Amino acid sequence: MLFYEEFIKKIRKDLEVSGKEKFSLELKRTVMWLGTGIPFLIAGLLQIYIYLSSKDIKDIVVGFIFLFLSFKHIKLFLSYGIVLDFDRDMLKSKDVELKFENIESCELREEVVGKRGKVQPVLDIITFDRRKIIIPLMMTKQVRFVSLVASRLKARFIIK
């Protein structure tokens, strides 16, 4: 990730916006979520296999805990993705389908995100119906994503 000042300098507001672009999770977070999810899955399946031979209740409990953790991490990995669809004039995500015409303002700023208190750039979107949507920039091609949104929103896009 670039430092915030360098990140701001690379943003262009004059890009041609057309078509559809997909943005997936950055490599560091992919490795983190899959790197813990897959070993937990294997450990959980192994614990359940051990339970089948030993019939000890603690083996199946530990197995289900590992399986729960692994499914949670794999779900996080599979559910992240943002699509900018300029043909239909929409921003689509797992939970949000937002038309660009419904955006009152969009602000790029640094904010503390997550439990670790790490500061990272976010897009703070406010719609005309007063919904506030915060999009943490933890995807690949962050500069391109912000540049496309800024090019589409023009005067409604603010850098803080």
Tab-separated table of N, CA and C in Angstrom:
chain	number	residue	atom	x	y	z
A	1	MET	N	0.843	-1.187	0.000
A	1	MET	CA	0.000	0.000	0.000
A	1	MET	C	0.877	1.236	0.000
A	2	LEU	N	0.500	2.179	-0.779
A	2	LEU	CA	1.222	3.437	-0.860
A	2	LEU	C	0.920	4.298	0.356
A	3	PHE	N	1.832	5.225	0.662
A	3	PHE	CA	1.507	6.211	1.678
A	3	PHE	C	0.367	7.068	1.158
A	4	TYR	N	-0.411	7.616	2.055
A	4	TYR	CA	-1.636	8.316	1.680
A	4	TYR	C	-1.363	9.501	0.753
A	5	GLU	N	-0.304	10.270	1.013
A	5	GLU	CA	0.001	11.437	0.173
A	5	GLU	C	0.361	10.999	-1.244
A	6	GLU	N	1.151	9.925	-1.377
A	6	GLU	CA	1.499	9.402	-2.697
A	6	GLU	C	0.268	8.832	-3.387
A	7	PHE	N	-0.581	8.204	-2.609
A	7	PHE	CA	-1.824	7.631	-3.137
A	7	PHE	C	-2.697	8.735	-3.747
A	8	ILE	N	-2.825	9.853	-3.049
A	8	ILE	CA	-3.640	10.974	-3.530
A	8	ILE	C	-3.055	11.557	-4.817
A	9	LYS	N	-1.738	11.644	-4.900
A	9	LYS	CA	-1.100	12.214	-6.090
A	9	LYS	C	-1.348	11.382	-7.337
A	10	LYS	N	-1.541	10.074	-7.185
A	10	LYS	CA	-1.728	9.189	-8.329
A	10	LYS	C	-3.162	9.150	-8.838
A	11	ILE	N	-4.094	9.756	-8.112
A	11	ILE	CA	-5.501	9.728	-8.516
A	11	ILE	C	-5.718	10.675	-9.686
A	12	ARG	N	-6.372	10.164	-10.720
A	12	ARG	CA	-6.708	10.980	-11.886
A	12	ARG	C	-8.224	11.105	-11.962
A	13	LYS	N	-8.704	12.296	-12.259
A	13	LYS	CA	-10.147	12.523	-12.330
A	13	LYS	C	-10.634	12.676	-13.771
A	14	ASP	N	-9.793	12.296	-14.735
A	14	ASP	CA	-10.166	12.489	-16.136
A	14	ASP	C	-10.188	11.178	-16.916
A	15	LEU	N	-10.438	10.075	-16.250
A	15	LEU	CA	-10.469	8.775	-16.923
A	15	LEU	C	-11.780	8.591	-17.682
A	16	GLU	N	-11.709	7.815	-18.743
A	16	GLU	CA	-12.898	7.453	-19.508
A	16	GLU	C	-13.609	6.327	-18.754
A	17	VAL	N	-14.847	6.559	-18.376
A	17	VAL	CA	-15.587	5.550	-17.615
A	17	VAL	C	-16.605	4.877	-18.523
A	18	SER	N	-16.402	3.591	-18.756
A	18	SER	CA	-17.348	2.811	-19.556
A	18	SER	C	-17.113	1.340	-19.254
A	19	GLY	N	-18.115	0.557	-19.494
A	19	GLY	CA	-17.998	-0.877	-19.286
A	19	GLY	C	-18.151	-1.289	-17.834
A	20	LYS	N	-17.516	-2.415	-17.524
A	20	LYS	CA	-17.633	-3.004	-16.192
A	20	LYS	C	-16.237	-3.388	-15.716
A	21	GLU	N	-15.921	-3.030	-14.490
A	21	GLU	CA	-14.625	-3.402	-13.909
A	21	GLU	C	-14.844	-4.063	-12.562
A	22	LYS	N	-14.112	-5.149	-12.341
A	22	LYS	CA	-14.210	-5.885	-11.089
A	22	LYS	C	-12.947	-5.675	-10.277
A	23	PHE	N	-13.127	-5.549	-8.968
A	23	PHE	CA	-12.010	-5.356	-8.054
A	23	PHE	C	-12.111	-6.419	-6.974
A	24	SER	N	-11.046	-7.217	-6.851
A	24	SER	CA	-11.046	-8.305	-5.867
A	24	SER	C	-10.131	-7.951	-4.701
A	25	LEU	N	-10.067	-8.845	-3.767
A	25	LEU	CA	-9.299	-8.648	-2.545
A	25	LEU	C	-7.807	-8.616	-2.846
A	26	GLU	N	-7.075	-7.746	-2.148
A	26	GLU	CA	-5.635	-7.649	-2.370
A	26	GLU	C	-4.943	-8.928	-1.919
A	27	LEU	N	-3.759	-9.171	-2.462
A	27	LEU	CA	-3.043	-10.421	-2.255
A	27	LEU	C	-2.726	-10.691	-0.781
A	28	LYS	N	-2.343	-9.661	-0.045
A	28	LYS	CA	-1.975	-9.835	1.370
A	28	LYS	C	-3.153	-10.397	2.176
A	29	ARG	N	-4.332	-9.862	1.956
A	29	ARG	CA	-5.509	-10.343	2.696
A	29	ARG	C	-5.978	-11.706	2.176
A	30	THR	N	-5.797	-11.959	0.892
A	30	THR	CA	-6.135	-13.263	0.338
A	30	THR	C	-5.279	-14.345	0.990
A	31	VAL	N	-3.992	-14.079	1.074
A	31	VAL	CA	-3.083	-15.043	1.702
A	31	VAL	C	-3.440	-15.227	3.174
A	32	MET	N	-3.777	-14.119	3.842
A	32	MET	CA	-4.111	-14.196	5.265
A	32	MET	C	-5.382	-15.031	5.481
A	33	TRP	N	-6.442	-14.738	4.720
A	33	TRP	CA	-7.709	-15.434	4.950
A	33	TRP	C	-7.670	-16.877	4.468
A	34	LEU	N	-7.074	-17.135	3.308
A	34	LEU	CA	-6.985	-18.518	2.843
A	34	LEU	C	-5.891	-19.279	3.582
A	35	GLY	N	-4.838	-18.571	3.973
A	35	GLY	CA	-3.737	-19.210	4.698
A	35	GLY	C	-4.126	-19.680	6.081
A	36	THR	N	-5.174	-19.119	6.644
A	36	THR	CA	-5.681	-19.627	7.923
A	36	THR	C	-6.917	-20.496	7.715
A	37	GLY	N	-7.711	-20.189	6.708
A	37	GLY	CA	-8.943	-20.935	6.477
A	37	GLY	C	-8.707	-22.374	6.048
A	38	ILE	N	-7.783	-22.581	5.128
A	38	ILE	CA	-7.535	-23.936	4.621
A	38	ILE	C	-6.892	-24.832	5.690
A	39	PRO	N	-5.866	-24.377	6.432
A	39	PRO	CA	-5.347	-25.248	7.510
A	39	PRO	C	-6.380	-25.556	8.598
A	40	PHE	N	-7.226	-24.570	8.935
A	40	PHE	CA	-8.285	-24.851	9.905
A	40	PHE	C	-9.252	-25.898	9.367
A	41	LEU	N	-9.550	-25.851	8.087
A	41	LEU	CA	-10.443	-26.835	7.460
A	41	LEU	C	-9.820	-28.230	7.551
A	42	ILE	N	-8.550	-28.321	7.220
A	42	ILE	CA	-7.859	-29.618	7.287
A	42	ILE	C	-7.810	-30.127	8.724
A	43	ALA	N	-7.496	-29.230	9.672
A	43	ALA	CA	-7.434	-29.635	11.085
A	43	ALA	C	-8.810	-30.078	11.584
A	44	GLY	N	-9.856	-29.376	11.173
A	44	GLY	CA	-11.203	-29.750	11.588
A	44	GLY	C	-11.614	-31.107	11.050
A	45	LEU	N	-11.324	-31.342	9.783
A	45	LEU	CA	-11.648	-32.649	9.191
A	45	LEU	C	-10.828	-33.764	9.843
A	46	LEU	N	-9.561	-33.470	10.167
A	46	LEU	CA	-8.719	-34.458	10.841
A	46	LEU	C	-9.265	-34.766	12.233
A	47	GLN	N	-9.704	-33.750	12.964
A	47	GLN	CA	-10.268	-33.979	14.303
A	47	GLN	C	-11.540	-34.818	14.229
A	48	ILE	N	-12.361	-34.586	13.233
A	48	ILE	CA	-13.581	-35.390	13.085
A	48	ILE	C	-13.214	-36.828	12.717
A	49	TYR	N	-12.198	-36.993	11.884
A	49	TYR	CA	-11.723	-38.339	11.546
A	49	TYR	C	-11.191	-39.060	12.791
A	50	ILE	N	-10.452	-38.318	13.631
A	50	ILE	CA	-9.940	-38.913	14.873
A	50	ILE	C	-11.099	-39.300	15.787
A	51	TYR	N	-12.152	-38.483	15.805
A	51	TYR	CA	-13.329	-38.795	16.623
A	51	TYR	C	-13.955	-40.118	16.185
A	52	LEU	N	-13.975	-40.378	14.887
A	52	LEU	CA	-14.587	-41.612	14.388
A	52	LEU	C	-13.880	-42.854	14.935
A	53	SER	N	-12.601	-42.736	15.207
A	53	SER	CA	-11.885	-43.903	15.742
A	53	SER	C	-11.837	-43.915	17.274
A	54	SER	N	-11.794	-42.738	17.912
A	54	SER	CA	-11.643	-42.706	19.371
A	54	SER	C	-12.959	-42.540	20.127
A	55	LYS	N	-13.962	-41.964	19.498
A	55	LYS	CA	-15.276	-41.698	20.096
A	55	LYS	C	-15.180	-40.788	21.328
A	56	ASP	N	-14.147	-39.964	21.381
A	56	ASP	CA	-13.979	-39.005	22.471
A	56	ASP	C	-14.669	-37.698	22.053
A	57	ILE	N	-15.567	-37.201	22.877
A	57	ILE	CA	-16.410	-36.054	22.538
A	57	ILE	C	-15.591	-34.780	22.292
A	58	LYS	N	-14.434	-34.661	22.985
A	58	LYS	CA	-13.635	-33.443	22.804
A	58	LYS	C	-13.073	-33.343	21.382
A	59	ASP	N	-12.838	-34.481	20.738
A	59	ASP	CA	-12.316	-34.451	19.371
A	59	ASP	C	-13.333	-33.844	18.398
A	60	ILE	N	-14.582	-34.203	18.544
A	60	ILE	CA	-15.589	-33.653	17.626
A	60	ILE	C	-15.871	-32.183	17.935
A	61	VAL	N	-15.814	-31.796	19.203
A	61	VAL	CA	-16.019	-30.388	19.568
A	61	VAL	C	-14.903	-29.531	18.963
A	62	VAL	N	-13.664	-29.960	19.136
A	62	VAL	CA	-12.534	-29.223	18.565
A	62	VAL	C	-12.638	-29.211	17.039
A	63	GLY	N	-13.055	-30.321	16.467
A	63	GLY	CA	-13.226	-30.405	15.011
A	63	GLY	C	-14.242	-29.403	14.492
A	64	PHE	N	-15.366	-29.293	15.175
A	64	PHE	CA	-16.395	-28.340	14.740
A	64	PHE	C	-15.956	-26.888	14.950
A	65	ILE	N	-15.179	-26.632	15.989
A	65	ILE	CA	-14.646	-25.275	16.189
A	65	ILE	C	-13.716	-24.906	15.034
A	66	PHE	N	-12.827	-25.830	14.673
A	66	PHE	CA	-11.931	-25.573	13.544
A	66	PHE	C	-12.709	-25.395	12.238
A	67	LEU	N	-13.718	-26.221	12.020
A	67	LEU	CA	-14.526	-26.092	10.801
A	67	LEU	C	-15.256	-24.750	10.767
A	68	PHE	N	-15.793	-24.319	11.900
A	68	PHE	CA	-16.474	-23.027	11.961
A	68	PHE	C	-15.515	-21.893	11.595
A	69	LEU	N	-14.326	-21.904	12.190
A	69	LEU	CA	-13.339	-20.865	11.893
A	69	LEU	C	-12.915	-20.892	10.424
A	70	SER	N	-12.738	-22.091	9.888
A	70	SER	CA	-12.311	-22.181	8.491
A	70	SER	C	-13.396	-21.684	7.547
A	71	PHE	N	-14.643	-22.026	7.794
A	71	PHE	CA	-15.726	-21.564	6.927
A	71	PHE	C	-15.890	-20.049	7.012
A	72	LYS	N	-15.649	-19.500	8.185
A	72	LYS	CA	-15.743	-18.054	8.349
A	72	LYS	C	-14.671	-17.343	7.512
A	73	HIS	N	-13.447	-17.824	7.559
A	73	HIS	CA	-12.363	-17.211	6.787
A	73	HIS	C	-12.569	-17.390	5.289
A	74	ILE	N	-12.981	-18.573	4.880
A	74	ILE	CA	-13.193	-18.825	3.448
A	74	ILE	C	-14.375	-18.009	2.944
A	75	LYS	N	-15.413	-17.837	3.767
A	75	LYS	CA	-16.561	-17.009	3.386
A	75	LYS	C	-16.144	-15.552	3.192
A	76	LEU	N	-15.309	-15.041	4.092
A	76	LEU	CA	-14.811	-13.667	3.943
A	76	LEU	C	-14.067	-13.499	2.629
A	77	PHE	N	-13.246	-14.472	2.281
A	77	PHE	CA	-12.498	-14.394	1.035
A	77	PHE	C	-13.429	-14.431	-0.174
A	78	LEU	N	-14.381	-15.346	-0.172
A	78	LEU	CA	-15.260	-15.506	-1.332
A	78	LEU	C	-16.279	-14.373	-1.469
A	79	SER	N	-16.635	-13.729	-0.378
A	79	SER	CA	-17.693	-12.724	-0.442
A	79	SER	C	-17.193	-11.335	-0.818
A	80	TYR	N	-15.885	-11.092	-0.766
A	80	TYR	CA	-15.390	-9.756	-1.069
A	80	TYR	C	-15.243	-9.566	-2.569
A	81	GLY	N	-15.773	-8.494	-3.051
A	81	GLY	CA	-15.627	-8.120	-4.453
A	81	GLY	C	-16.485	-6.905	-4.733
A	82	ILE	N	-15.935	-5.979	-5.483
A	82	ILE	CA	-16.667	-4.769	-5.843
A	82	ILE	C	-16.657	-4.655	-7.364
A	83	VAL	N	-17.809	-4.355	-7.925
A	83	VAL	CA	-17.933	-4.192	-9.370
A	83	VAL	C	-18.416	-2.781	-9.652
A	84	LEU	N	-17.698	-2.089	-10.523
A	84	LEU	CA	-18.149	-0.787	-11.027
A	84	LEU	C	-18.728	-1.043	-12.402
A	85	ASP	N	-20.029	-0.908	-12.521
A	85	ASP	CA	-20.726	-1.150	-13.777
A	85	ASP	C	-21.187	0.193	-14.334
A	86	PHE	N	-20.419	0.736	-15.267
A	86	PHE	CA	-20.729	2.060	-15.802
A	86	PHE	C	-21.803	2.001	-16.881
A	87	ASP	N	-22.064	0.823	-17.431
A	87	ASP	CA	-23.157	0.688	-18.403
A	87	ASP	C	-24.507	0.865	-17.707
A	88	ARG	N	-24.628	0.325	-16.494
A	88	ARG	CA	-25.855	0.470	-15.716
A	88	ARG	C	-25.729	1.546	-14.650
A	89	ASP	N	-24.562	2.217	-14.592
A	89	ASP	CA	-24.296	3.329	-13.678
A	89	ASP	C	-24.451	2.905	-12.214
A	90	MET	N	-23.769	1.795	-11.854
A	90	MET	CA	-23.913	1.236	-10.511
A	90	MET	C	-22.580	0.827	-9.909
A	91	LEU	N	-22.547	0.835	-8.577
A	91	LEU	CA	-21.482	0.248	-7.788
A	91	LEU	C	-22.110	-0.935	-7.068
A	92	LYS	N	-21.578	-2.137	-7.309
A	92	LYS	CA	-22.157	-3.340	-6.715
A	92	LYS	C	-21.144	-4.023	-5.827
A	93	SER	N	-21.646	-4.474	-4.683
A	93	SER	CA	-20.840	-5.226	-3.735
A	93	SER	C	-21.712	-6.331	-3.161
A	94	LYS	N	-21.175	-7.057	-2.208
A	94	LYS	CA	-21.932	-8.144	-1.576
A	94	LYS	C	-23.233	-7.632	-0.966
A	95	ASP	N	-23.172	-6.521	-0.242
A	95	ASP	CA	-24.339	-6.010	0.466
A	95	ASP	C	-24.975	-4.790	-0.176
A	96	VAL	N	-24.294	-4.168	-1.130
A	96	VAL	CA	-24.724	-2.854	-1.613
A	96	VAL	C	-24.868	-2.856	-3.129
A	97	GLU	N	-25.964	-2.323	-3.588
A	97	GLU	CA	-26.133	-1.968	-4.999
A	97	GLU	C	-26.517	-0.506	-5.008
A	98	LEU	N	-25.611	0.313	-5.516
A	98	LEU	CA	-25.764	1.752	-5.389
A	98	LEU	C	-25.624	2.412	-6.752
A	99	LYS	N	-26.620	3.187	-7.127
A	99	LYS	CA	-26.545	3.945	-8.377
A	99	LYS	C	-25.735	5.211	-8.128
A	100	PHE	N	-24.896	5.568	-9.094
A	100	PHE	CA	-24.066	6.759	-8.943
A	100	PHE	C	-24.901	8.031	-8.861
A	101	GLU	N	-26.057	8.035	-9.483
A	101	GLU	CA	-26.918	9.230	-9.435
A	101	GLU	C	-27.519	9.454	-8.049
A	102	ASN	N	-27.529	8.427	-7.198
A	102	ASN	CA	-28.065	8.551	-5.838
A	102	ASN	C	-27.013	8.984	-4.820
A	103	ILE	N	-25.783	9.211	-5.265
A	103	ILE	CA	-24.715	9.597	-4.351
A	103	ILE	C	-24.685	11.117	-4.221
A	104	GLU	N	-24.833	11.580	-2.985
A	104	GLU	CA	-24.774	13.018	-2.713
A	104	GLU	C	-23.327	13.487	-2.628
A	105	SER	N	-22.492	12.721	-1.889
A	105	SER	CA	-21.078	13.059	-1.794
A	105	SER	C	-20.273	11.795	-1.543
A	106	CYS	N	-19.019	11.866	-1.956
A	106	CYS	CA	-18.091	10.766	-1.747
A	106	CYS	C	-16.773	11.382	-1.306
A	107	GLU	N	-16.288	10.938	-0.152
A	107	GLU	CA	-15.091	11.525	0.424
A	107	GLU	C	-14.028	10.450	0.602
A	108	LEU	N	-12.832	10.735	0.103
A	108	LEU	CA	-11.693	9.852	0.314
A	108	LEU	C	-10.924	10.374	1.516
A	109	ARG	N	-10.718	9.496	2.502
A	109	ARG	CA	-9.987	9.914	3.696
A	109	ARG	C	-9.361	8.707	4.357
A	110	GLU	N	-8.505	8.977	5.315
A	110	GLU	CA	-7.897	7.907	6.100
A	110	GLU	C	-8.733	7.681	7.358
A	111	GLU	N	-8.903	6.423	7.708
A	111	GLU	CA	-9.708	6.091	8.880
A	111	GLU	C	-9.178	4.812	9.507
A	112	VAL	N	-9.388	4.669	10.799
A	112	VAL	CA	-9.024	3.444	11.499
A	112	VAL	C	-10.077	2.394	11.163
A	113	VAL	N	-9.616	1.272	10.609
A	113	VAL	CA	-10.524	0.207	10.196
A	113	VAL	C	-10.098	-1.083	10.863
A	114	GLY	N	-11.045	-1.820	11.387
A	114	GLY	CA	-10.764	-3.123	11.976
A	114	GLY	C	-10.394	-3.053	13.441
A	115	LYS	N	-10.122	-4.216	13.989
A	115	LYS	CA	-9.847	-4.339	15.418
A	115	LYS	C	-8.419	-3.948	15.771
A	116	ARG	N	-7.515	-4.017	14.799
A	116	ARG	CA	-6.119	-3.733	15.092
A	116	ARG	C	-5.805	-2.242	15.114
A	117	GLY	N	-6.750	-1.419	14.730
A	117	GLY	CA	-6.541	0.020	14.774
A	117	GLY	C	-5.616	0.526	13.689
A	118	LYS	N	-5.559	-0.175	12.569
A	118	LYS	CA	-4.693	0.211	11.476
A	118	LYS	C	-5.393	1.258	10.616
A	119	VAL	N	-4.672	2.326	10.280
A	119	VAL	CA	-5.232	3.398	9.462
A	119	VAL	C	-5.078	3.024	7.995
A	120	GLN	N	-6.168	3.151	7.244
A	120	GLN	CA	-6.130	2.890	5.809
A	120	GLN	C	-7.118	3.801	5.097
A	121	PRO	N	-6.930	4.016	3.801
A	121	PRO	CA	-7.858	4.877	3.064
A	121	PRO	C	-9.230	4.213	2.912
A	122	VAL	N	-10.261	5.025	3.005
A	122	VAL	CA	-11.634	4.561	2.819
A	122	VAL	C	-12.388	5.560	1.958
A	123	LEU	N	-13.418	5.068	1.287
A	123	LEU	CA	-14.366	5.942	0.604
A	123	LEU	C	-15.592	6.046	1.488
A	124	ASP	N	-15.938	7.248	1.862
A	124	ASP	CA	-17.100	7.513	2.704
A	124	ASP	C	-18.183	8.092	1.810
A	125	ILE	N	-19.192	7.293	1.507
A	125	ILE	CA	-20.244	7.678	0.564
A	125	ILE	C	-21.511	8.021	1.339
A	126	ILE	N	-22.102	9.158	0.998
A	126	ILE	CA	-23.381	9.562	1.573
A	126	ILE	C	-24.375	9.684	0.425
A	127	THR	N	-25.514	9.012	0.567
A	127	THR	CA	-26.532	9.030	-0.478
A	127	THR	C	-27.566	10.110	-0.180
A	128	PHE	N	-28.425	10.370	-1.160
A	128	PHE	CA	-29.462	11.379	-0.977
A	128	PHE	C	-30.488	10.961	0.075
A	129	ASP	N	-30.662	9.653	0.286
A	129	ASP	CA	-31.591	9.197	1.327
A	129	ASP	C	-30.885	9.034	2.682
A	130	ARG	N	-29.731	9.689	2.840
A	130	ARG	CA	-28.980	9.804	4.093
A	130	ARG	C	-28.375	8.497	4.595
A	131	ARG	N	-28.109	7.561	3.717
A	131	ARG	CA	-27.366	6.364	4.097
A	131	ARG	C	-25.888	6.681	4.011
A	132	LYS	N	-25.126	6.152	4.939
A	132	LYS	CA	-23.680	6.335	4.930
A	132	LYS	C	-23.035	4.976	4.682
A	133	ILE	N	-22.229	4.910	3.636
A	133	ILE	CA	-21.567	3.665	3.256
A	133	ILE	C	-20.066	3.913	3.271
A	134	ILE	N	-19.346	3.104	4.032
A	134	ILE	CA	-17.895	3.225	4.098
A	134	ILE	C	-17.285	2.014	3.401
A	135	ILE	N	-16.472	2.282	2.382
A	135	ILE	CA	-15.812	1.218	1.629
A	135	ILE	C	-14.319	1.269	1.934
A	136	PRO	N	-13.800	0.307	2.714
A	136	PRO	CA	-12.354	0.272	2.942
A	136	PRO	C	-11.643	-0.146	1.654
A	137	LEU	N	-10.574	0.517	1.339
A	137	LEU	CA	-9.849	0.223	0.103
A	137	LEU	C	-8.839	-0.892	0.356
A	138	MET	N	-9.326	-2.126	0.361
A	138	MET	CA	-8.450	-3.282	0.556
A	138	MET	C	-8.525	-4.204	-0.648
A	139	MET	N	-8.648	-3.583	-1.825
A	139	MET	CA	-8.751	-4.349	-3.053
A	139	MET	C	-7.517	-4.120	-3.913
A	140	THR	N	-7.376	-4.950	-4.929
A	140	THR	CA	-6.319	-4.726	-5.899
A	140	THR	C	-6.690	-3.491	-6.721
A	141	LYS	N	-5.730	-2.866	-7.321
A	141	LYS	CA	-5.928	-1.693	-8.178
A	141	LYS	C	-6.689	-0.570	-7.460
A	142	GLN	N	-6.246	-0.219	-6.266
A	142	GLN	CA	-6.923	0.807	-5.467
A	142	GLN	C	-6.932	2.158	-6.164
A	143	VAL	N	-5.809	2.542	-6.743
A	143	VAL	CA	-5.720	3.846	-7.409
A	143	VAL	C	-6.687	3.891	-8.582
A	144	ARG	N	-6.766	2.829	-9.345
A	144	ARG	CA	-7.705	2.773	-10.480
A	144	ARG	C	-9.147	2.864	-9.991
A	145	PHE	N	-9.472	2.149	-8.921
A	145	PHE	CA	-10.829	2.184	-8.376
A	145	PHE	C	-11.224	3.601	-7.973
A	146	VAL	N	-10.368	4.258	-7.199
A	146	VAL	CA	-10.666	5.612	-6.735
A	146	VAL	C	-10.710	6.578	-7.919
A	147	SER	N	-9.811	6.417	-8.878
A	147	SER	CA	-9.799	7.293	-10.055
A	147	SER	C	-11.079	7.151	-10.868
A	148	LEU	N	-11.565	5.930	-11.027
A	148	LEU	CA	-12.814	5.719	-11.775
A	148	LEU	C	-14.008	6.335	-11.042
A	149	VAL	N	-14.069	6.143	-9.725
A	149	VAL	CA	-15.170	6.734	-8.951
A	149	VAL	C	-15.091	8.256	-9.011
A	150	ALA	N	-13.887	8.803	-8.880
A	150	ALA	CA	-13.706	10.264	-8.933
A	150	ALA	C	-14.069	10.811	-10.307
A	151	SER	N	-13.716	10.090	-11.366
A	151	SER	CA	-14.051	10.535	-12.719
A	151	SER	C	-15.554	10.520	-12.951
A	152	ARG	N	-16.222	9.560	-12.376
A	152	ARG	CA	-17.673	9.458	-12.563
A	152	ARG	C	-18.423	10.498	-11.730
A	153	LEU	N	-17.977	10.737	-10.500
A	153	LEU	CA	-18.706	11.650	-9.605
A	153	LEU	C	-18.313	13.109	-9.772
A	154	LYS	N	-17.139	13.374	-10.317
A	154	LYS	CA	-16.624	14.730	-10.579
A	154	LYS	C	-16.678	15.629	-9.349
A	155	ALA	N	-17.553	16.608	-9.267
A	155	ALA	CA	-17.561	17.598	-8.188
A	155	ALA	C	-18.044	17.012	-6.856
A	156	ARG	N	-18.748	15.899	-6.906
A	156	ARG	CA	-19.236	15.270	-5.661
A	156	ARG	C	-18.155	14.472	-4.954
A	157	PHE	N	-16.993	14.327	-5.575
A	157	PHE	CA	-15.887	13.573	-4.998
A	157	PHE	C	-14.943	14.536	-4.289
A	158	ILE	N	-14.649	14.260	-3.018
A	158	ILE	CA	-13.814	15.138	-2.200
A	158	ILE	C	-12.654	14.325	-1.640
A	159	ILE	N	-11.463	14.910	-1.637
A	159	ILE	CA	-10.299	14.273	-1.009
A	159	ILE	C	-9.982	15.066	0.247
A	160	LYS	N	-9.922	14.352	1.368
A	160	LYS	CA	-9.637	15.008	2.643
A	160	LYS	C	-8.253	14.670	3.116
